[in-house]
Amino acid sequence: MQTLPLGRSDLSTSRLAYGCWRIARTGDASADLQTARAALEAALDAGYTLFDHADIYCAGRAEEAFGRAIAEMPGVREKIVIASKCGIRPQGDPLPDAPYRYDFSRDYIVRQCEASLRRLGIERIDCYQLHRPDWLMDAHEVADAFTQLHRAGKARTFGVSNFSPSQLSLLQSAWPQPLVVNQVEISLCQLSTFSDGTLDQCQEKHIVPLAWSPLGGGLLADGATDILQHQRSYRVAELITALDEIAHAHGTTRDVIALAWLLRHPAGIVPIIGSAQPARIRASVKATQIELTREQWYRLLTAARAEPLP
Ligand code: NAP
């Protein structure tokens, strides 16, 4: 698979990343390990090199299952880029009446990174991201946490997720190294980053836009079994028709065209593939071999918008 530089760092990423959110859903350690192993093998074989995690994915079990799977595969850790995130703090942590919230305090960031390292069984996270903007973010405090992690060799580069351009600029003003990614929801179901300045900023500053839910949680593919609350309002009937027509012309499937649509954008969007099924992980790579025409790209954009272009 083709690669791209990971922002202004000396790392690179495959054109598609693999997202580990859904690999440890059963809660049964040996079943989760089997899923993680099969997903990892398929992804490595297909050329994926960036693997995305978060401390909260399956309450830590996704990192654990992945860590056990790579421990069985000598030499693999050195060949891949491991990303994780922190900053979303679940309800009941640490006291039973604590609400769900965001926490970018220095000690919490450092502690969560160390806990992810233990679960993953590795010494350093290659790209450590802040999961969702903390309303109480003090950019200098975050920069202190990053400095501590970087000096200790626990995190190599840093990025953000779900940040607006101004939030990213604020943090960048306090942190001297270039932020390398902004992981945001981008798909034909969720177009806001095209017009709110996020993709413009990524292109201007050489920040990689990592696209989460690139298939709208599955709505743009063969159907969604488990989607986020806000994705329930996505209406895709017209889009599916347009995707199927273009897929037919390319001799492929609608999910591949939905990914190719993201890859066509000049900001260098890297879709994070979230399927836990090996065949789908492999099939997604077909998107990197298709370049949609400008006409096809706009036909899909028009089908995705509820109103005509001005
Ligand atoms: P997605 O690709 O939009 O959705 C994947 C879901 O669609 C899976 O449940 C999959 O089921 C289903 N699906 C149905 N047909 C499919 C097909 N033909 N090909 C592929 N999948 C198909 O992505 P996502 O899982 O929502 O998100 C991807 C990654 O983004 C996550 O793993 C995580 O790393 C990241 N993420 C980040 C945030 C954030 O706030 N930063 C939020 C959400 C996700 P099967 O598994 O059965 O194939």
Coordinates of C-alpha atoms and ligand atoms in Angstrom, one line a residue:
M1 CA 0.0 0.0 0.0
Q2 CA 1.2 3.6 -0.6
T3 CA 2.4 5.6 2.3
L4 CA 2.3 9.2 3.4
P5 CA 4.5 11.1 5.9
L6 CA 2.9 11.3 9.3
G7 CA 2.7 15.1 9.4
R8 CA 6.0 16.8 10.0
S9 CA 7.6 13.8 11.7
D10 CA 10.0 11.1 10.6
L11 CA 7.2 8.5 10.7
S12 CA 5.0 7.5 7.9
T13 CA 1.5 6.0 7.6
S14 CA -0.1 3.6 5.1
R15 CA -2.8 5.2 3.0
L16 CA -5.4 3.4 5.1
A17 CA -5.0 3.0 8.8
Y18 CA -6.6 0.3 10.9
G19 CA -8.8 1.2 13.9
C20 CA -8.9 -1.2 16.8
W21 CA -12.1 0.0 18.5
R22 CA -14.1 -3.1 17.6
I23 CA -11.6 -5.9 18.1
A24 CA -12.4 -6.8 21.7
R25 CA -16.2 -6.7 21.9
T26 CA -16.9 -10.1 23.5
G27 CA -15.2 -9.5 26.9
D28 CA -13.9 -13.1 26.6
A29 CA -10.1 -12.7 26.6
S30 CA -9.4 -15.7 24.3
A31 CA -12.1 -14.8 21.8
D32 CA -10.9 -11.2 21.7
L33 CA -7.3 -12.4 21.2
Q34 CA -8.5 -14.5 18.2
T35 CA -10.3 -11.5 16.7
A36 CA -7.3 -9.2 17.3
R37 CA -4.9 -11.7 15.8
A38 CA -7.0 -12.3 12.7
A39 CA -7.5 -8.6 12.1
L40 CA -3.9 -7.8 12.7
E41 CA -2.7 -10.6 10.3
A42 CA -5.1 -9.4 7.6
A43 CA -4.1 -5.8 8.0
L44 CA -0.3 -6.5 8.0
D45 CA -0.7 -8.7 5.0
A46 CA -2.6 -6.0 3.2
G47 CA 0.1 -3.4 4.0
Y48 CA -1.5 -1.3 6.8
T49 CA 1.2 0.2 9.0
L50 CA -0.8 2.6 11.3
F51 CA -2.9 1.1 14.1
D52 CA -5.2 3.3 16.1
H53 CA -6.3 2.7 19.7
A54 CA -7.7 4.6 22.7
D55 CA -7.5 3.8 26.4
I56 CA -11.3 3.5 26.4
Y57 CA -11.8 1.1 23.5
C58 CA -13.6 -1.9 25.0
A59 CA -12.6 -0.5 28.4
G60 CA -8.9 -1.2 27.7
R61 CA -9.5 -4.7 26.3
A62 CA -8.7 -3.6 22.7
E63 CA -5.2 -2.5 23.7
E64 CA -4.7 -5.7 25.7
A65 CA -5.8 -8.0 23.0
F66 CA -3.7 -6.2 20.4
G67 CA -0.7 -6.2 22.8
R68 CA -1.0 -10.0 23.2
A69 CA -1.4 -10.5 19.4
I70 CA 1.8 -8.5 18.5
A71 CA 3.7 -10.2 21.3
E72 CA 3.2 -13.4 19.3
M73 CA 4.6 -11.9 16.1
P74 CA 8.3 -11.2 16.4
G75 CA 9.6 -8.2 14.5
V76 CA 6.2 -6.7 13.9
R77 CA 6.2 -4.0 16.5
E78 CA 9.2 -2.3 14.9
K79 CA 7.5 -2.2 11.5
I80 CA 4.3 -0.5 12.6
V81 CA 3.1 2.8 14.0
I82 CA 1.0 2.5 17.1
A83 CA -1.4 5.4 17.9
S84 CA -3.5 5.7 21.0
K85 CA -5.6 8.4 22.8
C86 CA -6.7 9.6 26.2
G87 CA -8.8 12.3 27.6
I88 CA -12.3 10.8 27.8
R89 CA -13.0 9.8 31.4
P90 CA -15.8 7.4 32.0
Q91 CA -18.6 7.8 34.5
G92 CA -17.8 6.5 37.9
D93 CA -14.0 7.1 37.6
P94 CA -12.6 7.3 40.2
L95 CA -15.7 7.8 42.5
P96 CA -19.1 6.3 41.8
D97 CA -20.8 9.6 41.3
A98 CA -18.2 11.1 38.9
P99 CA -19.8 12.1 35.6
Y100 CA -18.6 11.2 32.1
R101 CA -16.2 14.0 31.2
Y102 CA -13.0 15.1 29.5
D103 CA -9.7 15.4 31.4
F104 CA -6.6 17.0 30.0
S105 CA -4.9 17.5 33.4
R106 CA -1.2 16.8 33.3
D107 CA -1.3 13.9 35.7
Y108 CA -4.2 12.2 34.0
I109 CA -2.6 12.4 30.5
V110 CA 0.7 10.9 31.9
R111 CA -1.1 8.2 33.8
Q112 CA -3.3 7.1 30.9
C113 CA -0.3 6.9 28.6
E114 CA 1.6 4.7 31.0
A115 CA -1.5 2.5 31.4
S116 CA -1.8 2.2 27.6
L117 CA 1.8 1.2 27.3
R118 CA 1.3 -1.5 29.9
R119 CA -1.8 -2.9 28.1
L120 CA -0.1 -2.8 24.7
G121 CA 3.1 -4.3 26.1
I122 CA 5.3 -1.7 24.4
E123 CA 7.7 0.9 25.6
R124 CA 6.7 3.9 23.4
I125 CA 3.5 5.0 21.7
D126 CA 4.3 6.4 18.3
C127 CA 1.5 8.9 18.1
Y128 CA -0.3 9.9 21.2
Q129 CA -3.6 11.8 20.7
L130 CA -6.0 13.8 22.8
H131 CA -9.4 12.1 22.2
R132 CA -12.0 14.9 22.5
P133 CA -11.4 18.6 23.4
D134 CA -11.5 19.2 27.2
W135 CA -13.6 22.3 27.8
L136 CA -11.1 23.1 30.6
M137 CA -8.0 22.6 28.4
D138 CA -5.0 24.6 29.5
A139 CA -2.7 24.4 26.5
H140 CA 0.4 24.9 28.7
E141 CA -0.5 22.1 31.1
V142 CA -1.1 19.8 28.1
A143 CA 2.3 20.8 26.7
D144 CA 3.9 20.0 30.1
A145 CA 2.4 16.5 30.0
F146 CA 3.6 16.0 26.4
T147 CA 7.1 17.2 27.4
Q148 CA 7.2 14.7 30.3
L149 CA 6.1 11.8 28.1
H150 CA 8.4 12.7 25.3
R151 CA 11.5 13.1 27.6
A152 CA 10.7 9.8 29.2
G153 CA 10.6 8.1 25.8
K154 CA 7.0 7.1 26.4
A155 CA 5.5 9.0 23.4
R156 CA 7.2 9.8 20.1
T157 CA 4.8 12.3 18.4
F158 CA 1.5 13.9 19.5
G159 CA -1.8 14.6 17.8
V160 CA -5.4 15.5 18.5
S161 CA -8.8 14.2 17.8
N162 CA -12.1 16.0 17.2
F163 CA -10.4 19.4 17.6
S164 CA -11.6 22.5 15.8
P165 CA -8.9 24.4 13.9
S166 CA -8.8 27.1 16.7
Q167 CA -8.4 24.5 19.4
L168 CA -5.6 22.9 17.5
S169 CA -3.9 26.3 16.9
L170 CA -4.2 27.0 20.6
L171 CA -2.5 23.8 21.6
Q172 CA 0.2 24.2 18.9
S173 CA 1.0 27.7 20.3
A174 CA 2.1 26.0 23.6
W175 CA 3.7 22.8 22.2
P176 CA 6.9 23.3 20.2
Q177 CA 6.8 20.1 18.1
P178 CA 4.4 19.9 15.2
L179 CA 1.1 18.2 16.0
V180 CA 0.9 15.4 13.4
V181 CA -2.7 14.3 13.2
N182 CA -6.2 15.5 13.8
Q183 CA -8.5 12.5 13.9
V184 CA -12.0 13.6 13.0
E185 CA -15.2 12.1 11.6
I186 CA -15.1 12.4 7.8
S187 CA -17.3 10.5 5.4
L188 CA -20.1 11.1 2.9
C189 CA -22.4 11.1 5.9
Q190 CA -20.4 13.7 7.8
L191 CA -19.1 16.6 5.7
S192 CA -18.5 19.3 8.2
T193 CA -14.6 19.2 8.1
F194 CA -14.8 20.2 4.4
S195 CA -16.2 23.6 5.3
D196 CA -15.3 24.3 8.9
G197 CA -11.6 24.9 8.2
T198 CA -10.4 21.5 9.6
L199 CA -9.2 20.1 6.2
D200 CA -7.8 23.5 5.2
Q201 CA -5.7 23.6 8.3
C202 CA -4.5 20.1 7.8
Q203 CA -3.5 20.8 4.2
E204 CA -1.8 24.1 5.2
K205 CA 0.1 22.7 8.2
H206 CA 0.9 19.2 6.9
I207 CA -1.2 17.6 9.5
V208 CA -2.7 14.2 8.6
P209 CA -6.5 14.2 8.8
L210 CA -7.3 10.7 10.1
A211 CA -10.9 9.9 9.2
W212 CA -12.9 8.0 11.8
S213 CA -16.1 6.2 10.8
P214 CA -15.2 6.6 7.1
L215 CA -18.2 4.4 6.2
G216 CA -20.6 6.1 8.6
G217 CA -20.2 3.2 11.0
G218 CA -21.2 0.8 8.3
L219 CA -24.2 2.7 6.9
L220 CA -22.4 3.3 3.6
A221 CA -21.4 -0.3 3.3
D222 CA -23.3 -3.5 4.0
G223 CA -25.1 -2.1 7.0
A224 CA -24.3 -1.0 10.5
T225 CA -24.7 -3.2 13.5
D226 CA -23.3 -0.8 16.1
I227 CA -23.3 2.9 15.5
L228 CA -22.9 6.0 17.6
Q229 CA -26.0 7.9 18.8
H230 CA -25.6 10.8 16.4
Q231 CA -25.1 8.5 13.4
R232 CA -28.6 7.2 13.8
S233 CA -29.8 10.4 12.1
Y234 CA -27.8 9.8 8.9
R235 CA -30.0 9.3 5.8
V236 CA -28.2 7.3 3.2
A237 CA -30.7 5.9 0.7
E238 CA -29.8 8.4 -2.1
L239 CA -26.1 8.0 -1.4
I240 CA -26.3 4.2 -1.6
T241 CA -27.8 4.5 -5.1
A242 CA -25.1 6.9 -6.3
L243 CA -22.3 4.8 -4.7
D244 CA -23.7 1.6 -6.3
E245 CA -23.8 3.2 -9.8
I246 CA -20.2 4.3 -9.5
A247 CA -19.1 1.0 -7.9
H248 CA -20.7 -0.8 -10.9
A249 CA -18.7 1.3 -13.3
H250 CA -15.5 0.4 -11.5
G251 CA -16.4 -3.2 -11.0
T252 CA -16.3 -2.9 -7.2
T253 CA -18.4 -2.4 -4.2
R254 CA -19.9 0.8 -2.6
D255 CA -17.7 0.7 0.5
V256 CA -14.6 0.8 -1.7
I257 CA -16.0 3.9 -3.6
A258 CA -16.9 5.6 -0.3
L259 CA -13.3 5.2 0.8
A260 CA -11.9 6.3 -2.6
W261 CA -14.0 9.4 -2.3
L262 CA -12.1 10.3 0.9
L263 CA -8.7 9.5 -0.7
R264 CA -9.4 11.8 -3.6
H265 CA -9.2 14.9 -1.4
P266 CA -5.9 16.9 -1.6
A267 CA -5.5 17.1 2.2
G268 CA -4.4 13.5 2.2
I269 CA -7.2 12.0 4.3
V270 CA -6.3 8.7 5.8
P271 CA -9.5 6.6 6.4
I272 CA -9.3 4.5 9.6
I273 CA -10.8 1.1 8.6
G274 CA -12.9 -0.2 11.5
S275 CA -14.1 -3.6 10.3
A276 CA -13.1 -6.5 12.5
Q277 CA -13.6 -8.9 9.5
P278 CA -10.3 -10.0 7.7
A279 CA -12.0 -10.1 4.3
R280 CA -13.3 -6.5 4.6
I281 CA -9.9 -5.3 6.0
R282 CA -8.2 -6.7 2.9
A283 CA -10.9 -5.5 0.4
S284 CA -10.7 -1.9 1.6
V285 CA -7.3 -1.6 0.0
K286 CA -8.9 -1.7 -3.4
A287 CA -9.9 2.0 -2.7
T288 CA -6.2 3.0 -3.0
Q289 CA -6.2 1.7 -6.6
I290 CA -9.1 3.8 -7.7
E291 CA -9.0 7.5 -8.6
L292 CA -12.4 9.0 -8.9
T293 CA -13.0 11.6 -11.6
R294 CA -13.9 15.1 -10.5
E295 CA -17.4 14.4 -11.9
Q296 CA -17.8 11.2 -9.9
W297 CA -16.6 13.0 -6.8
Y298 CA -19.1 15.8 -7.2
R299 CA -21.9 13.4 -8.0
L300 CA -21.4 11.7 -4.7
L301 CA -21.1 15.1 -2.9
T302 CA -24.4 16.2 -4.4
A303 CA -26.1 12.9 -3.3
A304 CA -24.7 13.4 0.2
R305 CA -25.9 17.0 0.6
A306 CA -29.6 17.6 1.4
E307 CA -29.5 20.6 -0.9
P308 CA -27.9 21.5 -4.3
L309 CA -24.6 23.2 -4.4
P310 CA -24.9 27.0 -4.5
Ligands
NAP1 P1 -16.6 2.5 9.8 O1 -15.7 1.8 8.7 O2 -17.4 3.7 9.4 O3 -17.6 1.4 10.4 C1 -17.1 0.0 10.6 C2 -18.4 -0.8 10.9 O4 -19.1 -1.0 9.7 C3 -18.1 -2.1 11.5 O5 -19.1 -2.4 12.5 C4 -18.3 -3.1 10.4 O6 -18.7 -4.3 10.8 C5 -19.4 -2.4 9.6 N1 -19.4 -2.7 8.1 C6 -20.4 -3.1 7.4 N2 -20.1 -3.4 6.1 C7 -18.8 -3.1 6.0 C8 -17.9 -3.2 4.9 N3 -18.3 -3.7 3.7 N4 -16.6 -2.8 5.1 C9 -16.2 -2.4 6.3 N5 -17.1 -2.3 7.4 C10 -18.3 -2.7 7.3 O7 -15.6 2.8 11.0 P2 -15.7 2.8 12.6 O8 -15.5 1.4 13.0 O9 -16.9 3.5 13.0 O10 -14.5 3.7 12.9 C11 -13.1 3.3 12.5 C12 -12.1 3.6 13.5 O11 -12.1 5.0 13.8 C13 -12.3 3.0 14.9 O12 -11.8 1.7 15.0 C14 -11.5 3.9 15.8 O13 -10.1 3.6 15.7 C15 -11.7 5.3 15.2 N6 -12.8 6.1 15.9 C16 -12.4 7.2 16.5 C17 -13.3 8.0 17.1 C18 -12.8 9.3 17.7 O14 -13.6 10.0 18.4 N7 -11.6 9.7 17.6 C19 -14.7 7.7 17.1 C20 -15.0 6.5 16.5 C21 -14.1 5.7 15.8 P3 -17.7 -5.6 10.8 O15 -16.7 -5.4 11.9 O16 -18.7 -6.7 11.0 O17 -17.1 -5.7 9.4

